[in-house]
Short mmCIF file of N, CA and C in Angstrom, two decimals:
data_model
loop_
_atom_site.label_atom_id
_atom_site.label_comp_id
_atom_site.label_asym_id
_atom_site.label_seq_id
_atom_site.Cartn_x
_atom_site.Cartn_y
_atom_site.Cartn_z
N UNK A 1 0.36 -28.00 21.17
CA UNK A 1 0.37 -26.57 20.91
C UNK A 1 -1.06 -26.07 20.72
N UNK A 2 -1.42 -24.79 21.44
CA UNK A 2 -2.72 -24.49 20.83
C UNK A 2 -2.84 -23.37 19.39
N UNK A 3 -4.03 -23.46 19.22
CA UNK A 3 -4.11 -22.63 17.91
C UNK A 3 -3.17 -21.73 17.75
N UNK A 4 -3.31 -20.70 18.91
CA UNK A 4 -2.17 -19.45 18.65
C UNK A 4 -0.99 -19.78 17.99
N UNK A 5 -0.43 -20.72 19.14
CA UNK A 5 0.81 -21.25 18.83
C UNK A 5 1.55 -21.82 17.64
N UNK A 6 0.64 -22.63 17.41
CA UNK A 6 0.60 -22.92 15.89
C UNK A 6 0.90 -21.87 14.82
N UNK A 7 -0.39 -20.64 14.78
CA UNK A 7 0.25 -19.80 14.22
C UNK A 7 1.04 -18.40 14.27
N UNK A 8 1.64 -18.86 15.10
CA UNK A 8 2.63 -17.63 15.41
C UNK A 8 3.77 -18.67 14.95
N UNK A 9 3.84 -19.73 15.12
CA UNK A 9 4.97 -20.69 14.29
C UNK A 9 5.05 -20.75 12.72
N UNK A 10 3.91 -20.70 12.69
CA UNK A 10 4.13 -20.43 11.10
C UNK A 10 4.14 -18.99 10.60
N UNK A 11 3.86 -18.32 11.23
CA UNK A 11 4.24 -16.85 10.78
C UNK A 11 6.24 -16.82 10.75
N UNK A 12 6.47 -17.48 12.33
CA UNK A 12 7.90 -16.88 12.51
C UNK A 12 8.91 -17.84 10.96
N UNK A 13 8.33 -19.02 10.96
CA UNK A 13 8.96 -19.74 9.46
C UNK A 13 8.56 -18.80 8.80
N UNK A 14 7.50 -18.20 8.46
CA UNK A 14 7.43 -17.62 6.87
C UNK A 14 8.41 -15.93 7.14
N UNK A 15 8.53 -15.67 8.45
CA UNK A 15 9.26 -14.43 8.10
C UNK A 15 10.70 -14.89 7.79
N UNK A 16 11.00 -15.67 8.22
CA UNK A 16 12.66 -16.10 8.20
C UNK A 16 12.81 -16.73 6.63
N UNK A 17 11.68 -17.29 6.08
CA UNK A 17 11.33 -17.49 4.77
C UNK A 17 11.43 -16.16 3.67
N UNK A 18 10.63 -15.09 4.25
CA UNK A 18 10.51 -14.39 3.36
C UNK A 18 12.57 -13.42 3.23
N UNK A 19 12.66 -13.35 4.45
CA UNK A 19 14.02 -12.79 4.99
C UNK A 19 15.51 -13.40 3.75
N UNK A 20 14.69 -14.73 3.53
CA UNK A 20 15.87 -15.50 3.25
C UNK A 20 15.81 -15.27 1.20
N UNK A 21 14.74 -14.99 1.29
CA UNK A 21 14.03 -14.05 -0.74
C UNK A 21 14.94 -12.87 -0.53
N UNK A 22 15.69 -12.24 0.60
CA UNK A 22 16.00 -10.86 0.39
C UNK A 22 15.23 -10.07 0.38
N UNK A 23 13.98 -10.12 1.52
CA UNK A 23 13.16 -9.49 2.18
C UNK A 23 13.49 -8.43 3.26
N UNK A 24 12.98 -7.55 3.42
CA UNK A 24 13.04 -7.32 5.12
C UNK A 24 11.31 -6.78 5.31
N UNK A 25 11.24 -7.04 6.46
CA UNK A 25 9.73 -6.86 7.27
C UNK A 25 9.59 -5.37 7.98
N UNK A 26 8.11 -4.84 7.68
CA UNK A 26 7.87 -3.67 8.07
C UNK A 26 6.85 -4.16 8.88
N UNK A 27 6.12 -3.97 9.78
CA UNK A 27 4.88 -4.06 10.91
C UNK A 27 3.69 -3.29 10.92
N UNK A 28 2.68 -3.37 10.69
CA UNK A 28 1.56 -2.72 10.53
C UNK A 28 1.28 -2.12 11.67
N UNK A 29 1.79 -2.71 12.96
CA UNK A 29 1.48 -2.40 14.43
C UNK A 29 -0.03 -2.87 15.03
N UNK A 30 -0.52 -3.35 13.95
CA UNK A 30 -2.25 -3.87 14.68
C UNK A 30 -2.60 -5.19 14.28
N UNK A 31 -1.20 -5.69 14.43
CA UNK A 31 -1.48 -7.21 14.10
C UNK A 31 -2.42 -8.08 12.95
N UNK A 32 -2.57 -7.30 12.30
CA UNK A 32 -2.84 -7.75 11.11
C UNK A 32 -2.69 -8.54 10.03
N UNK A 33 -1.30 -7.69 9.85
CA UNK A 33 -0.76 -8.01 8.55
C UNK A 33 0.99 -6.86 8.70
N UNK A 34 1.80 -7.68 7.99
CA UNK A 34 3.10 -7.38 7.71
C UNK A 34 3.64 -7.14 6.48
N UNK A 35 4.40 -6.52 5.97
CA UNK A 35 5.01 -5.71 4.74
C UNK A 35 5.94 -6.09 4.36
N UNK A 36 6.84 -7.09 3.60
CA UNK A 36 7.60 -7.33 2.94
C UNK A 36 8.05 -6.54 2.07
N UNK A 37 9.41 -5.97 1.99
CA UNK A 37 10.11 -5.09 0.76
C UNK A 37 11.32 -5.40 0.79
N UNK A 38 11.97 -5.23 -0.74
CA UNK A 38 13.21 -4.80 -0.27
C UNK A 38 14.14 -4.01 -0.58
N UNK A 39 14.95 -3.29 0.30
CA UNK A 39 15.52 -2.09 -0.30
C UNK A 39 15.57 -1.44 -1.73
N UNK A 40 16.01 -2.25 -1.87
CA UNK A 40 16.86 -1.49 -3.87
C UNK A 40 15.46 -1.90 -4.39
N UNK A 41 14.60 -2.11 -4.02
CA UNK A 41 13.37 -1.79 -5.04
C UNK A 41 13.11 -0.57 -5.78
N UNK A 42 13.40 -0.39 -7.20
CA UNK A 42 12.91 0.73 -7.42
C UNK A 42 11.16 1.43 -7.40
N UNK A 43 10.45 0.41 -7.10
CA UNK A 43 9.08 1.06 -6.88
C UNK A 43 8.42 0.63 -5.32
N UNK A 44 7.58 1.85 -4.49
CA UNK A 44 7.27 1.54 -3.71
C UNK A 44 6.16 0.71 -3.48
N UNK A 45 5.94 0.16 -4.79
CA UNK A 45 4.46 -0.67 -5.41
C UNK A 45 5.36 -1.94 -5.22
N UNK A 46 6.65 -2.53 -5.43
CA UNK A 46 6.83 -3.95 -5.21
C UNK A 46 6.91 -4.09 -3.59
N UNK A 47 6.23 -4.69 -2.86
CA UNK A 47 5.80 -5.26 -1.91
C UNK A 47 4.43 -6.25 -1.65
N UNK A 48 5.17 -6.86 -0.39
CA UNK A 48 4.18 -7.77 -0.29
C UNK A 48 3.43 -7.94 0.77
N UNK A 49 2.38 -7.73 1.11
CA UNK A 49 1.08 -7.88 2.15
C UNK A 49 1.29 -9.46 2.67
N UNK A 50 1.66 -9.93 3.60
CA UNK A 50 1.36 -11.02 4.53
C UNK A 50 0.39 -10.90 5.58
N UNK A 51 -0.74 -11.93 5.56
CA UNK A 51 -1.73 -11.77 6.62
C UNK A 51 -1.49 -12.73 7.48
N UNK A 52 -1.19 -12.55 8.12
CA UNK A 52 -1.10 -13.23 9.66
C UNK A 52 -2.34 -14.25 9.96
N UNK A 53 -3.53 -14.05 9.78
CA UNK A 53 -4.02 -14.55 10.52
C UNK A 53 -4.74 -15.89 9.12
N UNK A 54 -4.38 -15.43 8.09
CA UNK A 54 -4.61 -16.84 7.13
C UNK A 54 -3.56 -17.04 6.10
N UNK A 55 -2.85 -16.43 6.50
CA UNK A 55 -1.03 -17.03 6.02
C UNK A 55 -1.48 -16.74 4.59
N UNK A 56 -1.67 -15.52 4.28
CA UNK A 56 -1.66 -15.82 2.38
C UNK A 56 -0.76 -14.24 2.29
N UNK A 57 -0.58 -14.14 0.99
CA UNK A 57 -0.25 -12.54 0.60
C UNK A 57 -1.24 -11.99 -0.24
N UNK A 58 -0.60 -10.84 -0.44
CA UNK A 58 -1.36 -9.80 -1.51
C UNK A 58 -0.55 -9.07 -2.27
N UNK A 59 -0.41 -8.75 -3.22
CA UNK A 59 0.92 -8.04 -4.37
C UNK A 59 -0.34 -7.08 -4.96
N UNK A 60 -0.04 -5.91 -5.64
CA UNK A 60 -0.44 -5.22 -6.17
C UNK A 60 -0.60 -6.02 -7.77
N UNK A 61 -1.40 -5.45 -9.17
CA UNK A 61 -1.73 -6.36 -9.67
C UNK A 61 -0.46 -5.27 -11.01
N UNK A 62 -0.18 -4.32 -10.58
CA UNK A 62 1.17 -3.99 -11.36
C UNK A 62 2.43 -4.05 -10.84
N UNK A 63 2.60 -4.64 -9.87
CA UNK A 63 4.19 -5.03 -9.04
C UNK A 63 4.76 -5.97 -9.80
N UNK A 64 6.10 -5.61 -9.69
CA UNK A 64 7.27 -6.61 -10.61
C UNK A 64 6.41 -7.45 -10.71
N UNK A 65 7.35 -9.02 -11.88
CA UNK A 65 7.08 -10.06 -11.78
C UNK A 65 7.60 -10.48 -10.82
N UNK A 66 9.30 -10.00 -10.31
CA UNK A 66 9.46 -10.83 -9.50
C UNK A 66 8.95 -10.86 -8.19
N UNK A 67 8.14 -9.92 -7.86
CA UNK A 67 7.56 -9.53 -6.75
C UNK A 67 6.46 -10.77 -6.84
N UNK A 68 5.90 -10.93 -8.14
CA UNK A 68 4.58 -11.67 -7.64
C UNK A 68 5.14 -12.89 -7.38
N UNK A 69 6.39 -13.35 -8.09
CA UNK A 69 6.72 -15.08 -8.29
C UNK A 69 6.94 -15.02 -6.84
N UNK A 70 7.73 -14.13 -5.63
CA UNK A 70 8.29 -14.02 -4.42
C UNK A 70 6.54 -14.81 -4.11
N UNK A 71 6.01 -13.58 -4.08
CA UNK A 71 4.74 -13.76 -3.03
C UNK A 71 3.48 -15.02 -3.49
N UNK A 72 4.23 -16.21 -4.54
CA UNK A 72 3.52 -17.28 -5.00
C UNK A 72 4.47 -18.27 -4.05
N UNK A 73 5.57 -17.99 -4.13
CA UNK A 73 6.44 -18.92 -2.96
C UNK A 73 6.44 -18.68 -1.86
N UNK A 74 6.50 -17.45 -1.13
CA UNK A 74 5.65 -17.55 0.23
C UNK A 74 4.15 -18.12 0.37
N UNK A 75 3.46 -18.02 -0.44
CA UNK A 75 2.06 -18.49 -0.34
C UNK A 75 2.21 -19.90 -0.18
N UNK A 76 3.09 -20.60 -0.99
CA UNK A 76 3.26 -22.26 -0.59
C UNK A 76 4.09 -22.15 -0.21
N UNK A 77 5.51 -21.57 0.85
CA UNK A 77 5.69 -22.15 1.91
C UNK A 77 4.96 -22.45 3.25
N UNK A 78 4.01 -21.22 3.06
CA UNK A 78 2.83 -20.87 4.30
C UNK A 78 1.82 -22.39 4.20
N UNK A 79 1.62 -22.24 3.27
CA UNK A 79 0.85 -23.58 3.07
C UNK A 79 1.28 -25.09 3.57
N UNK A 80 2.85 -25.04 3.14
CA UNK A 80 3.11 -26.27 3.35
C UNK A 80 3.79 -26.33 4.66
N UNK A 81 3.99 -25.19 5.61
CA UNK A 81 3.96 -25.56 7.22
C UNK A 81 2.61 -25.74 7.79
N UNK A 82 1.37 -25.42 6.93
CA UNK A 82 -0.13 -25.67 7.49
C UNK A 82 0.27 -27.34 7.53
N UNK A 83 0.46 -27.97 7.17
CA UNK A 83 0.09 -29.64 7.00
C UNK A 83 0.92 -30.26 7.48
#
């Protein structure tokens, strides 16, 4: 597989990952980075920033807890399809 490939494989695990938290995915459209939310959130502050191109997230630093614990377990599932 080359690089790409690689990570577009680990992107498509971590969306079906994040999907499976009771996620759904929004698209930035410039390949960047992707938006994790999910519905019945009552704030538009719990979400989660996925970067594509070094598999980590980003949470706001007042978003739920459970928002951040979500986006500490995507961070090591991302991790542990790197290896």
């Amino acid at each position: 597989m080359t690089k790409k490939e690689i990570k577009n494989a680990i992107n498509r695990a971590v969306y079906i990952y994040a999907e499976s938290l009771g996620y759904q995915m929004s698209d930035d459209a410039d390949g960047s980075y992707v938006t994790f939310y999910k519905c019945e959130s009552d704030s538009n502050d719990d979400c989660i920033d996925y970067m594509r191109s070094d598999h980590t997230t980003i949470v706001l630093n007042w978003a739920s807890d459970e928002c951040k614990t979500d986006a500490v377990l995507i961070d090591a599932f991302a991790k542990q399809q790197q290896s």
